[in-house]
Short mmCIF file of C-alpha atoms in Angstrom, two decimals:
data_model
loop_
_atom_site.label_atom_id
_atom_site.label_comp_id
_atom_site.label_asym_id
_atom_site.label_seq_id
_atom_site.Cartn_x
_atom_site.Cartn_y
_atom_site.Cartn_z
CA UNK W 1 -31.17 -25.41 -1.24
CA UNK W 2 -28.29 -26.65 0.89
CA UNK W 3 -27.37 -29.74 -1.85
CA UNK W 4 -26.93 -26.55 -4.80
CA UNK W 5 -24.62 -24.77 -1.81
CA UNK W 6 -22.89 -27.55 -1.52
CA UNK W 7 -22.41 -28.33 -5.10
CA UNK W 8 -21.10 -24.49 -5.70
CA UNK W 9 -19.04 -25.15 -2.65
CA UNK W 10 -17.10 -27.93 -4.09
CA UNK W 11 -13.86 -25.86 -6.32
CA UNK W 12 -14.18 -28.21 -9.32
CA UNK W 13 -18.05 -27.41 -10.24
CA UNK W 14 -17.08 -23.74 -9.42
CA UNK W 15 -13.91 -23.47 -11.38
CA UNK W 16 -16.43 -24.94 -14.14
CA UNK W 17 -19.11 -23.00 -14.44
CA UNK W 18 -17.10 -20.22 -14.15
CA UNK W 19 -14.57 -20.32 -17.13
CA UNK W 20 -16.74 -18.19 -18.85
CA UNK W 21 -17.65 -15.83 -17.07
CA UNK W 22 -14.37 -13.93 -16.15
CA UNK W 23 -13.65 -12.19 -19.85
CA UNK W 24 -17.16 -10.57 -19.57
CA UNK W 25 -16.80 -9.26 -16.42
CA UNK W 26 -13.60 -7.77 -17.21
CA UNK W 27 -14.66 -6.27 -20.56
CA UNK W 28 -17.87 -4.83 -18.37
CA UNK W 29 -15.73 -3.59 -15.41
CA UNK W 30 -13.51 -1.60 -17.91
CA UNK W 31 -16.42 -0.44 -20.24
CA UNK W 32 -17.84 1.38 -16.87
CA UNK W 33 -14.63 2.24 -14.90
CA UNK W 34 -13.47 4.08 -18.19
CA UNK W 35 -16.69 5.29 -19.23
CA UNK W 36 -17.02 6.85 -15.51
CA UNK W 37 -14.05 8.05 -14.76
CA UNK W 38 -14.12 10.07 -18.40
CA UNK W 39 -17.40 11.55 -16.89
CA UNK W 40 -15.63 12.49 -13.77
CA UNK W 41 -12.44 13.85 -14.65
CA UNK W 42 -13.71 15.59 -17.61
CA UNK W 43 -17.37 16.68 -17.32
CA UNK W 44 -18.19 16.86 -14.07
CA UNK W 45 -18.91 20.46 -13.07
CA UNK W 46 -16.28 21.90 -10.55
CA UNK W 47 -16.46 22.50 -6.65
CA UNK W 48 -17.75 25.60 -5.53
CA UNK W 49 -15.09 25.26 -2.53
CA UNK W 50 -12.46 22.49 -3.68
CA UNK W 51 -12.46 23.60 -7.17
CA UNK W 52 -11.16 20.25 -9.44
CA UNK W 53 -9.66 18.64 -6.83
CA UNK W 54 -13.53 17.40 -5.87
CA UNK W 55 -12.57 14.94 -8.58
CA UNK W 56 -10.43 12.63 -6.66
CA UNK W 57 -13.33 11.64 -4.62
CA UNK W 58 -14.66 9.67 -7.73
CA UNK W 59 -11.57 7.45 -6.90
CA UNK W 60 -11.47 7.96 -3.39
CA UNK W 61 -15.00 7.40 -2.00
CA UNK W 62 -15.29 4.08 -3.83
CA UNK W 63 -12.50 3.00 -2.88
CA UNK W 64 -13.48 3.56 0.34
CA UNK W 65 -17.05 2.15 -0.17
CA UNK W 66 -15.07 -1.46 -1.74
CA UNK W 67 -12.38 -1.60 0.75
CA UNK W 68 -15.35 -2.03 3.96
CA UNK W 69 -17.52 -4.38 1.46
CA UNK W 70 -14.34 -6.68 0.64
CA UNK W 71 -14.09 -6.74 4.53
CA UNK W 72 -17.20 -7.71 4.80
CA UNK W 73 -17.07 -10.04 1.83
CA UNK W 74 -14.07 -11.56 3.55
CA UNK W 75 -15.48 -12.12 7.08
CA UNK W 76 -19.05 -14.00 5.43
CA UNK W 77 -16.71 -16.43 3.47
CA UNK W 78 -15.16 -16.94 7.31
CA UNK W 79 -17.90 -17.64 8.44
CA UNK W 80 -18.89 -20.12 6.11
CA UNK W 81 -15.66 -21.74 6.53
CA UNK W 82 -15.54 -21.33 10.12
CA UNK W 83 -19.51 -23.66 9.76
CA UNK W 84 -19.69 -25.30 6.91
CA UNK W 85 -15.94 -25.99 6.71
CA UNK W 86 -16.32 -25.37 2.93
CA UNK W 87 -13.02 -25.16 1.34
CA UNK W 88 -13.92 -23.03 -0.98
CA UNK W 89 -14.85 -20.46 1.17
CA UNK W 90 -11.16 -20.84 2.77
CA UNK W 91 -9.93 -19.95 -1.13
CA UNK W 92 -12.09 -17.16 -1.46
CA UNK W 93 -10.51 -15.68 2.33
CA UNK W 94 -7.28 -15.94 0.77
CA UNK W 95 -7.79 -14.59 -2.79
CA UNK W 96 -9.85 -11.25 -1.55
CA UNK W 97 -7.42 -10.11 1.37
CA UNK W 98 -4.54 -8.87 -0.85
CA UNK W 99 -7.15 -7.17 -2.58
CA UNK W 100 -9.09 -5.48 0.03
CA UNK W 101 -5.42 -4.26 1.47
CA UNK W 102 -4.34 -2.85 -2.16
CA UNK W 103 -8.23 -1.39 -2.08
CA UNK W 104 -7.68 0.09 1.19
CA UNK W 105 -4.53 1.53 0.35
CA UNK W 106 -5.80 3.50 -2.60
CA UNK W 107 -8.66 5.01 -0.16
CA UNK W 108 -5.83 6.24 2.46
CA UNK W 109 -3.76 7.33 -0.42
CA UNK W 110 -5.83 9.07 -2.82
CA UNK W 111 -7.75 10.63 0.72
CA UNK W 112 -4.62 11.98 1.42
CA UNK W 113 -3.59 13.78 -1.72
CA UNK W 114 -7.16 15.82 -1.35
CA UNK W 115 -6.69 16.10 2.35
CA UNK W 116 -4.08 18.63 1.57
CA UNK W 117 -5.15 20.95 -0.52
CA UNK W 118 -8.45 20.52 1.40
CA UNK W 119 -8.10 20.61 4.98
CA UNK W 120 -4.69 21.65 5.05
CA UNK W 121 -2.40 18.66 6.15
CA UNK W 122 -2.36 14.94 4.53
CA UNK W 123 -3.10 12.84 7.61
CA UNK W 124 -4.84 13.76 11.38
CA UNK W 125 -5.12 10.69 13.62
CA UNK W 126 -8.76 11.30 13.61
CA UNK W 127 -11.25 8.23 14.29
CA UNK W 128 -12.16 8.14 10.41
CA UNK W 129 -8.81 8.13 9.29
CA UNK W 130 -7.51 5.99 12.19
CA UNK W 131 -10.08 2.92 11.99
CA UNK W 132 -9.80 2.84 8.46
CA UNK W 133 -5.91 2.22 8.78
CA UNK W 134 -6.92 -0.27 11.35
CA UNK W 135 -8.99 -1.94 8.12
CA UNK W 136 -5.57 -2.01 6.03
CA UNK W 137 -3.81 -3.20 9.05
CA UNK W 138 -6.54 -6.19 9.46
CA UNK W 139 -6.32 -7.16 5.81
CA UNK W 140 -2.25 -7.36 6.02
CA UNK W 141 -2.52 -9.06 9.50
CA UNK W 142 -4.79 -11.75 7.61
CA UNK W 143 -2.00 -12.39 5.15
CA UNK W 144 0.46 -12.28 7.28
CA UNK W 145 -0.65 -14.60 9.33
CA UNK W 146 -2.04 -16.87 6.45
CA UNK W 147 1.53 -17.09 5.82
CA UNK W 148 3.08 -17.38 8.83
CA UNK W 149 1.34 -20.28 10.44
CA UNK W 150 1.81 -24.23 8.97
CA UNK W 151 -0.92 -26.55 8.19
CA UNK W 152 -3.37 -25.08 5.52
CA UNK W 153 -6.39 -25.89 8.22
CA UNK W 154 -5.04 -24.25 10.77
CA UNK W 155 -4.15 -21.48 9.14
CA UNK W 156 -7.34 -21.16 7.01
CA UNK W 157 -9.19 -21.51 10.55
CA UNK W 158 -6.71 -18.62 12.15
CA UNK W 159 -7.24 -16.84 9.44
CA UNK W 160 -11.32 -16.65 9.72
CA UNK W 161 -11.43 -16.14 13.23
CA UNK W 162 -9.08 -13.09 13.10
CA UNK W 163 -11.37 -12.05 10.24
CA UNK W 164 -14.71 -12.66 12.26
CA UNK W 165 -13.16 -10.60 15.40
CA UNK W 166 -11.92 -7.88 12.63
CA UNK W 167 -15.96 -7.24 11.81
CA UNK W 168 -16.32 -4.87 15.07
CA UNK W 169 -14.29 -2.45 12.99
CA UNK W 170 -16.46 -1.90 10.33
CA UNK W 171 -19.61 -0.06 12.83
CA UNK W 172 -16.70 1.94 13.54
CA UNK W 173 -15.54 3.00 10.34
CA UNK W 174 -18.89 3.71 9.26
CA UNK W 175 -19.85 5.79 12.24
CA UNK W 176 -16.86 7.35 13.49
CA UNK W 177 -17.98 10.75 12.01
CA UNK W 178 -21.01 10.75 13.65
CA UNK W 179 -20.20 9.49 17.54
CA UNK W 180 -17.32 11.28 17.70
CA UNK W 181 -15.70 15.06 16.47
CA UNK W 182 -13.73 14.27 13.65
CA UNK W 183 -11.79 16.53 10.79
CA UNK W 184 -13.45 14.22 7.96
CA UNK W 185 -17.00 14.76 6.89
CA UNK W 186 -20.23 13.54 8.10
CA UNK W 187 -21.54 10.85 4.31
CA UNK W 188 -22.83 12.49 1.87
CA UNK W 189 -25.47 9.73 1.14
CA UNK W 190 -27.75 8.24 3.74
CA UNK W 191 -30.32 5.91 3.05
CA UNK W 192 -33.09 8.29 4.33
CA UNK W 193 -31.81 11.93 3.01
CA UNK W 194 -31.56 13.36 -0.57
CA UNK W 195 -27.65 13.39 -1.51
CA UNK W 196 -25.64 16.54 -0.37
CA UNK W 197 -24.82 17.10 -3.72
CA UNK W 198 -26.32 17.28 -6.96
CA UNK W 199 -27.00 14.59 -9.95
CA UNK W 200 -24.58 15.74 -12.01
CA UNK W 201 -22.36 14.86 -9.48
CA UNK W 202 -23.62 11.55 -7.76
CA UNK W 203 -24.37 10.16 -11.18
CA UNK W 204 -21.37 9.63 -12.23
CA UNK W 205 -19.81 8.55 -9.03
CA UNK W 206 -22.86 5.75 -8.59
CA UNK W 207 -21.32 4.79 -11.98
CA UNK W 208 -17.59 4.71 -10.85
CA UNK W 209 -19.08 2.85 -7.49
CA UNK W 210 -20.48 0.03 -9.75
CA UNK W 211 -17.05 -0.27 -12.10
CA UNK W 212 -15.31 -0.75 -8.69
CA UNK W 213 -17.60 -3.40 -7.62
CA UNK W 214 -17.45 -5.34 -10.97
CA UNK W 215 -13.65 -4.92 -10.97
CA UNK W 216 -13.37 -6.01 -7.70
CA UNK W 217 -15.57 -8.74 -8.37
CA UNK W 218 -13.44 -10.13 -11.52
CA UNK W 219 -10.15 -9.50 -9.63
CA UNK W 220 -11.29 -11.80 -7.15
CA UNK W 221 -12.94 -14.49 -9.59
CA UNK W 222 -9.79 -14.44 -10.99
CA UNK W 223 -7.07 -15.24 -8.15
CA UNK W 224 -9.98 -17.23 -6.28
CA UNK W 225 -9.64 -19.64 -9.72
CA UNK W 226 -5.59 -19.18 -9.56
CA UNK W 227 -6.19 -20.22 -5.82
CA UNK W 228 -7.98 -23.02 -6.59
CA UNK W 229 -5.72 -24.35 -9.67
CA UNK W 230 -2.65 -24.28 -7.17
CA UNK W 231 -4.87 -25.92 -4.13
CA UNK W 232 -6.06 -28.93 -6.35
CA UNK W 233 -3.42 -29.39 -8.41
CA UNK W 234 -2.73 -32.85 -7.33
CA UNK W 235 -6.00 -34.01 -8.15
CA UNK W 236 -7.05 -35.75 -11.62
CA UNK W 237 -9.35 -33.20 -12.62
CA UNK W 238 -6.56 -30.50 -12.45
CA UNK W 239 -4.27 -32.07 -13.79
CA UNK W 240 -6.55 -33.15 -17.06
CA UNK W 241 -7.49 -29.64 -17.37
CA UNK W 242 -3.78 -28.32 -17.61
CA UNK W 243 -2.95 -30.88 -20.56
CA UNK W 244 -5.93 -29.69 -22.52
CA UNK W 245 -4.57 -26.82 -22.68
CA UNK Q 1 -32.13 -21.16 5.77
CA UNK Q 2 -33.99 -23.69 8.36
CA UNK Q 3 -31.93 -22.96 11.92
CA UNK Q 4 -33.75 -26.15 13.17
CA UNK Q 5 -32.66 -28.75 10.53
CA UNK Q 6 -28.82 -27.69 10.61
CA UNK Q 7 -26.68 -30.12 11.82
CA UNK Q 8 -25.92 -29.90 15.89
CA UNK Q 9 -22.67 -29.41 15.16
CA UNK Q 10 -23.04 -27.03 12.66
CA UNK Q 11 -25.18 -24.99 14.76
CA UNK Q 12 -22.95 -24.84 17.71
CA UNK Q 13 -19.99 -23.89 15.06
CA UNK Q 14 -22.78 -20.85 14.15
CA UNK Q 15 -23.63 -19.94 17.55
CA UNK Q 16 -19.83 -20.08 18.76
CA UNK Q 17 -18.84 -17.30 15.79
CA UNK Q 18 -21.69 -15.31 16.78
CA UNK Q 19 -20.85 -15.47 20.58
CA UNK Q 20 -17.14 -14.18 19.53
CA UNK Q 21 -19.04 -11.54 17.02
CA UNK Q 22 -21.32 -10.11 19.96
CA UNK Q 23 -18.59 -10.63 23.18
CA UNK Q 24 -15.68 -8.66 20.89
CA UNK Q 25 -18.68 -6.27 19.55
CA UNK Q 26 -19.39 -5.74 23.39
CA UNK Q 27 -15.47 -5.52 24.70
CA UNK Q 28 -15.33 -2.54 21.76
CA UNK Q 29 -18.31 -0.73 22.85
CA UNK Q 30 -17.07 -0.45 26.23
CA UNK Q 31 -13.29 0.43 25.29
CA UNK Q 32 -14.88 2.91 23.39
CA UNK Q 33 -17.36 4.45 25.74
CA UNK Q 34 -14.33 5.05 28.50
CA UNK Q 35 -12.01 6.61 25.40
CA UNK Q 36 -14.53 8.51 24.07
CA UNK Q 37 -12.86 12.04 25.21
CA UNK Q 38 -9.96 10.94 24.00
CA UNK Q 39 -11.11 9.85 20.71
CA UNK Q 40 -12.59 12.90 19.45
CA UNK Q 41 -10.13 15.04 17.55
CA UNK Q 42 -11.24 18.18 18.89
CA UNK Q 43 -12.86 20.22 21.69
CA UNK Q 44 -15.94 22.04 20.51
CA UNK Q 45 -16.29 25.95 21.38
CA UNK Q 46 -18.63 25.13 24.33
CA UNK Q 47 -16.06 22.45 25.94
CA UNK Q 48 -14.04 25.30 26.38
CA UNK Q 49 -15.97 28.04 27.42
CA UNK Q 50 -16.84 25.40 30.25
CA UNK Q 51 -13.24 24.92 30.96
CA UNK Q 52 -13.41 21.33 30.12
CA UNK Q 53 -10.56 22.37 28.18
CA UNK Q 54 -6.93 21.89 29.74
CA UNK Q 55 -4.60 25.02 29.44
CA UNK Q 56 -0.88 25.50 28.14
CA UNK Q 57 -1.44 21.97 26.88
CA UNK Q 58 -1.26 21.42 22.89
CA UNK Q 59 -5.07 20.49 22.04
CA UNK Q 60 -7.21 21.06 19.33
CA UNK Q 61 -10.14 23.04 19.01
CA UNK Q 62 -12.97 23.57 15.93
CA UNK Q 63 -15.66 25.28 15.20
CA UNK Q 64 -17.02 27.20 12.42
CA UNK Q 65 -15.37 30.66 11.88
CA UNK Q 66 -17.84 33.77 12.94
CA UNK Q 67 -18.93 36.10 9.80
CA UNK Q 68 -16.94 39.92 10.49
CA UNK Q 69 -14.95 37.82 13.15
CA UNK Q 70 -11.09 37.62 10.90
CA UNK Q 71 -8.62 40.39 11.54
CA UNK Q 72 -5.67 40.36 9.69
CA UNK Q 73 -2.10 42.24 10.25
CA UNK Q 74 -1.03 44.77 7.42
CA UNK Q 75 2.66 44.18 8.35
CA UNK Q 76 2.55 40.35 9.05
CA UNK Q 77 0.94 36.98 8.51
CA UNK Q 78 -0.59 37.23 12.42
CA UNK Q 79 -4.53 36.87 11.99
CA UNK Q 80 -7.25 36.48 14.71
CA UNK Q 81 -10.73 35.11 14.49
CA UNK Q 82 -13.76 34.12 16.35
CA UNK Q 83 -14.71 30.53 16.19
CA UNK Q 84 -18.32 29.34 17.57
CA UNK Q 85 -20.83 26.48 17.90
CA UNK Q 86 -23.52 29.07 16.02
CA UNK Q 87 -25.21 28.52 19.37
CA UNK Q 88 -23.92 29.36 22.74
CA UNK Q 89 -19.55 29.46 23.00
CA UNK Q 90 -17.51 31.93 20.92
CA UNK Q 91 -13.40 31.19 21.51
CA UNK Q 92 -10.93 33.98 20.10
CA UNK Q 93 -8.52 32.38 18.56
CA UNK Q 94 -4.72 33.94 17.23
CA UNK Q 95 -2.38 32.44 14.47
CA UNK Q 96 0.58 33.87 12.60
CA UNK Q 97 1.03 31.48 9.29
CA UNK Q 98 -0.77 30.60 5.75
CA UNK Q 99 -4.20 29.60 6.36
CA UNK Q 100 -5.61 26.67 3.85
CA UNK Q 101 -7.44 27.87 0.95
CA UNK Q 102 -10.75 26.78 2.25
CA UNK Q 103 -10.69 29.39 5.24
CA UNK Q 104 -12.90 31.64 5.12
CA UNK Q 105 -16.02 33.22 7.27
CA UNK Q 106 -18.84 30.67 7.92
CA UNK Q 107 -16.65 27.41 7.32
CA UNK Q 108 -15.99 25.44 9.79
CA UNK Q 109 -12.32 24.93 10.70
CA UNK Q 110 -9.89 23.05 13.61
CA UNK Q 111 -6.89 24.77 14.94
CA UNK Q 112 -3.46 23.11 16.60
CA UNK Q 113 -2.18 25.11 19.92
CA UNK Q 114 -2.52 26.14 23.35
CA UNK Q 115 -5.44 27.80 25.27
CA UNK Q 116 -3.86 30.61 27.42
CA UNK Q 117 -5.26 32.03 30.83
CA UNK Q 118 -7.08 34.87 28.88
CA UNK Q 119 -9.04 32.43 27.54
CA UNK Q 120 -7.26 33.00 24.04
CA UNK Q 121 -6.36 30.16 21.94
CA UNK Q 122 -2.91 30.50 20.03
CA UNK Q 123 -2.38 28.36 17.39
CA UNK Q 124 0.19 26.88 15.50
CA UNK Q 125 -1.76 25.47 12.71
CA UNK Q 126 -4.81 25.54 11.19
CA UNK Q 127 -7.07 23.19 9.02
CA UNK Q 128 -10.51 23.97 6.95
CA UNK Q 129 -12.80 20.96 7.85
CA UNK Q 130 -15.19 20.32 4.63
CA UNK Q 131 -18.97 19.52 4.93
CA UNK Q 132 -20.82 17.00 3.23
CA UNK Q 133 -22.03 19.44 0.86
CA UNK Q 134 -20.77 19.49 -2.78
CA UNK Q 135 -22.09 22.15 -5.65
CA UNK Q 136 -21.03 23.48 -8.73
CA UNK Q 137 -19.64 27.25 -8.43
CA UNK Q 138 -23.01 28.31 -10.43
CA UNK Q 139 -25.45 26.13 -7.82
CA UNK Q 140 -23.75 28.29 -4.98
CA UNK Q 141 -24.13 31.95 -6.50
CA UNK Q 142 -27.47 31.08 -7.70
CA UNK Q 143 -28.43 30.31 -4.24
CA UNK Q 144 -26.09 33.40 -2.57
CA UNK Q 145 -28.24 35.77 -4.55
CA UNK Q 146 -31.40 33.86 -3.68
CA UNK Q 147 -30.43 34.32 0.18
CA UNK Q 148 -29.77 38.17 -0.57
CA UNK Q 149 -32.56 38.47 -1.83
CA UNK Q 150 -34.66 36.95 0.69
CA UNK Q 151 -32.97 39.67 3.12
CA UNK Q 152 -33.62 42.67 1.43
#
């Protein structure tokens, strides 16, 4: 098992076997996030409180939903790194943290923009709201100081460990609105409970949940191959595949 | 994946992250235990009916508005209302402004302002806190006139 991890872990076999797979995943991620977000924004049947703006939580809550999973995405490929000292993994840390911050980003904005016709006010420093701008902060800090430090190895390592100790957050995040009184809402989904809300309405937000994954997936494949182009480019393997071209 | 046939040095590398995963995890936990008044937005009807509340001092309070509770002025925007836990504490509470669109009787809101000596909390702003609960407008008549109907 460990020789295959190994083999996936070098960024030549990777950047390999994945040259095909990128188009597909696009073409998939923008059949469903198209497909669902028609279903949201036109079909779905209004709030009985927010009216239409219940729509922007088919943006907002997975948003929300990818910006803690690229965390968490983030801090196993740190891991890894911070083990195996598999390069790769280092690449993958750098291509998903702009990502996760631009993810994160939309969630506080577009949380916002219902928060006021909603509840009244755009931002409370609440300990929803608050850890989850602690979560953008953590994915700039990581590029930051990815940036700011020389020596790729020392860097990649800095990186990881500030993205290990960043993990605490994510308990947080996910339980704020239940250890402590908060102005945002309790979920509406838990693992044991029926939804809070009917089909017609989870449907198509499972659907725009599962576009944001496979965009977020093909995003990353994508810059993780850039990453690895730029990293390698020295070698002969590189270099043959740029004059093919 | 076999913990025993890892490399030493691998597995040291493993248990070193996870020492830094659990001593950070446990440096949180205990931040957050001696914060944890000062973490929650609010103070909850029965915090201050029990005076845990501080007076003339701009807090926040929330609970969910009592039904028959709202009185508003004819001549101004000045409107008082009752909010409670549904349990025990009941807190009068006194704004002059535009209330959000989701205020209304039985929803749960969380008002900006002072607590006075009566016991009176005057606000300067007030927000409608959602639930988790989502419906289409016909879900929620259909099941208003299935709750009147229980009454009767």
């Amino acid at each position: 098992m460990f020789n295959w991890f190994h083999r996936l872990g070098s960024p030549r076999t990777f950047f390999a076997m994945t040259s095909s797979w990128h188009p597909w995943l696009l073409g998939l991620a923008a059949c469903v996030l198209v497909g669902g977000s028609v279903w949201a924004l036109l079909y779905v049947p209004p709030d009985y409180q927010q009216g239409n703006s219940v729509r922007i939580m088919y943006i907002h809550v997975p948003a929300a939903i990818l910006a803690q999973s690229g965390y968490m995405m983030m801090a196993g490929a740190a891991i890894v790194y911070l083990v195996w000292r598999i390069k790769l993994a280092d690449m993958a840390m750098a291509a998903v943290a702009p990502l996760g911050a631009s993810i994160t980003f939309l969630a506080l904005v577009t949380g916002a923009i219902w928060g006021k016709p909603t509840w009244g006010t755009w931002w409370v420093w609440d300990a929803r709201l608050t850890s989850t701008l602690v979560l953008f902060f953590l994915y700039v800090g990581v590029m930051a100081l990815r940036s700011a430090m020389e020596g790729r190895e020392q860097a990649g390592r800095a990186c990881a460990i500030l993205s290990v100790v960043g993990l605490v957050n994510l308990p947080i995040i996910k339980y704020s609105v239940d250890w402590w009184y908060t102005l945002h809402q309790p979920a509406s989904f838990k693992l044991t409970e029926k939804p809070a809300m009917p089909v017609e309405m989870w449907l198509p937000l499972l659907v725009m949940v599962i576009g944001y994954y496979l965009f977020f997936f093909t995003v990353w494949f994508m810059r993780l191959r850039n990453e690895i182009l730029v990293r390698e480019q020295h070698t002969d393997w590189v270099r043959t595949w740029v004059s093919d071209r | 994946m076999k913990f025993g046939a890892m490399k030493a040095h691998r597995r040291n590398r493993l248990l070193l992250v996870l020492f830094l995963v659990a001593a950070v995890g446990g440096a949180t936990t205990f931040a957050l235990l001696a914060l944890n008044e000062n973490i929650n937005l609010f103070y909850a009807p029965e915090q201050i009916a029990n005076g845990e509340a501080p007076l003339d001092t701009t807090i926040r309070a929330g609970g969910m508005v009592q039904e028959g509770s709202v009185v508003r002025d004819d001549q101004s925007l000045k409107v008082s209302f009752v909010i409670s836990d549904m349990q025990y504490s009941e807190v009068m509470i006194e704004y002059e402004g535009i209330l959000p669109d989701l205020f209304r009787e039985g929803q749960g809101i969380i008002a900006r302002g002072q607590l006075n000596e009566q016991g009176v909390f005057v606000a300067e702003e007030v927000l409608a806190k959602h639930d988790e609960n989502y419906m289409p407008p016909e879900v929620a008549d259909a099941l208003k006139e299935a709750h009147s109907s229980n009454d009767s």
